[in-house]
Amino acid sequence: MLLKLIEYIGALIEGPIEGVGRIMVLFYSVLKWLFRPPFEIRNIFKQMLEIGVKSLPVVLITAVFTGMVLALQSYTGFKRFGAEGLVGSVVALSMTRELGPVLTALIVTGRAGAAIAAELGTMRVTEQIDALETLATNPVKYLVVPRFLSGTIMLPALTVVTDIVGIIGGYFVTVILFGVSSRAYLRTTWDYLEVEDIYNGLIKACFFGASFALVSCYKGFYTKGGAEGVGQATTGAVVVSSMTILVSDYFLSAWLFK
Amino acid sequence: MIELKDVYKSFSGKDVLCGANLKVERGESVVVIGGSGSGKSVLLKHIIGLLKPDKGTVIVDSTDLSQINEDGLNEIRKKFGMLFQSAALFDSMKVWENVGFGLKRHTHLADSEIKEIAVRKLKMVGLVDVEEVMPSELSGGMRKRVGLARAIAMEPEILLYDEPTTGLDPIMADAINDLIIKMREELNVTSVAITHDMKSAYKIADTIAMLYNGVIIAKGTPDEIKNTSDPVVKQFIEGSAEGPIVLEGIKK
């Protein structure tokens, strides 16, 4: 009975542990190729466009409404004990420390992570990755490194936009809809916000960018089977990346914001 | 010269190659025949180092592929051109960019020169005015031709063909066979093809080898293979359901 239970648990965790191991091997390979010329400059810019610039519209909408709802909820809540003056700092701190990096990462994962897994997965099942190798081109260097680098660079960049737009959304609701004075909102925004809040948030964004890109590339790169395999890789990329972001967020926050 | 010595390969406990031996001389055209799932593609992928044997050696021009690093392997791969079963064209690139991919990565030629070479190679395989088209707009036969143009773009010494005629109508299949012969005559390449299309095998091969149960069970000229007394080879080349070959998952 006990042996069966251990066997069952073993079988259950074998897959994820193997997955983590293989992601680490891929990560090592990425690091190895990252600093070896020729650098895939054109490819990197293309991926920065795909992952970063093209995600901008969804990121903007998410940011502005998150800032707005944050202001709305904190204003109506804080009003009960007369602390509505603190709405500005609540919005600013929440956006820079937490919601900016996490929401941007989740949105970009849903959009670009799925696209990366689907594209690489299709390339795998249609033998395009094998074709790259036969043309003496290392597929990790050609396909994974540019995506990894773009994810790591573009996510903090998008997070800066999210932080700013979120604070503007909060300003709109607090100042224009609820009539709090503009000076009071801005003063509470700046008074309690420290530079560390911003850059620790950006460090988190960097980590999220690297991890979603790596997980999505891994899922796509090792796709098996046909269309169904590509579908599974895409779903897997979004689920595993999102979980990684949310779980690592806690530990990174605990470490960074002591 | 290519030599596979006692190559073993298994996937998830399933033995695919069980001591396969094959020798291909320079300039020779060898066709490996065998049923679906017999491991022909696995054999071909070992020759270009896409797969590594569990046991045994693969030697290309006196270099043991298992003894060299990634850079060495890539140098060896520059001697090869490979046509994939589904052509495996890069669907995010135009036809000429596909054909010129190897040149773009491994030479310092300008884009205009690469395009010029690509157009010339496309013409060699009978395609004109397709260089600006995306691969998704091409028919199956045209895709194979583009794949072949890409394979010969770097002027390889060895051409590998993975089921070159599969999925094509008989006329297009014969046209591809003619192209394979033309490539050999004009470029003087060594070629290794895998197929289960016997008409194609007889037409393009100097030597036919049959892969069965993970080993090469017969090797000879097309005439020798046609007149074989081996019951397994006989059954395969005659395309008969009755005989010693056991079809996986099918009860007789």
GROMACS .gro file of C-alpha atoms in nm, chain B residues 55 88 112 216 227:
model
    5
  313LYS     CA    1   2.615   0.245  -3.004
  346ALA     CA    2   1.068   2.177  -4.439
  370SER     CA    3   2.159   4.084  -5.420
  474ILE     CA    4   2.040  -0.379  -4.363
  485ASN     CA    5   1.603  -1.088  -5.899
   0.00000   0.00000   0.00000
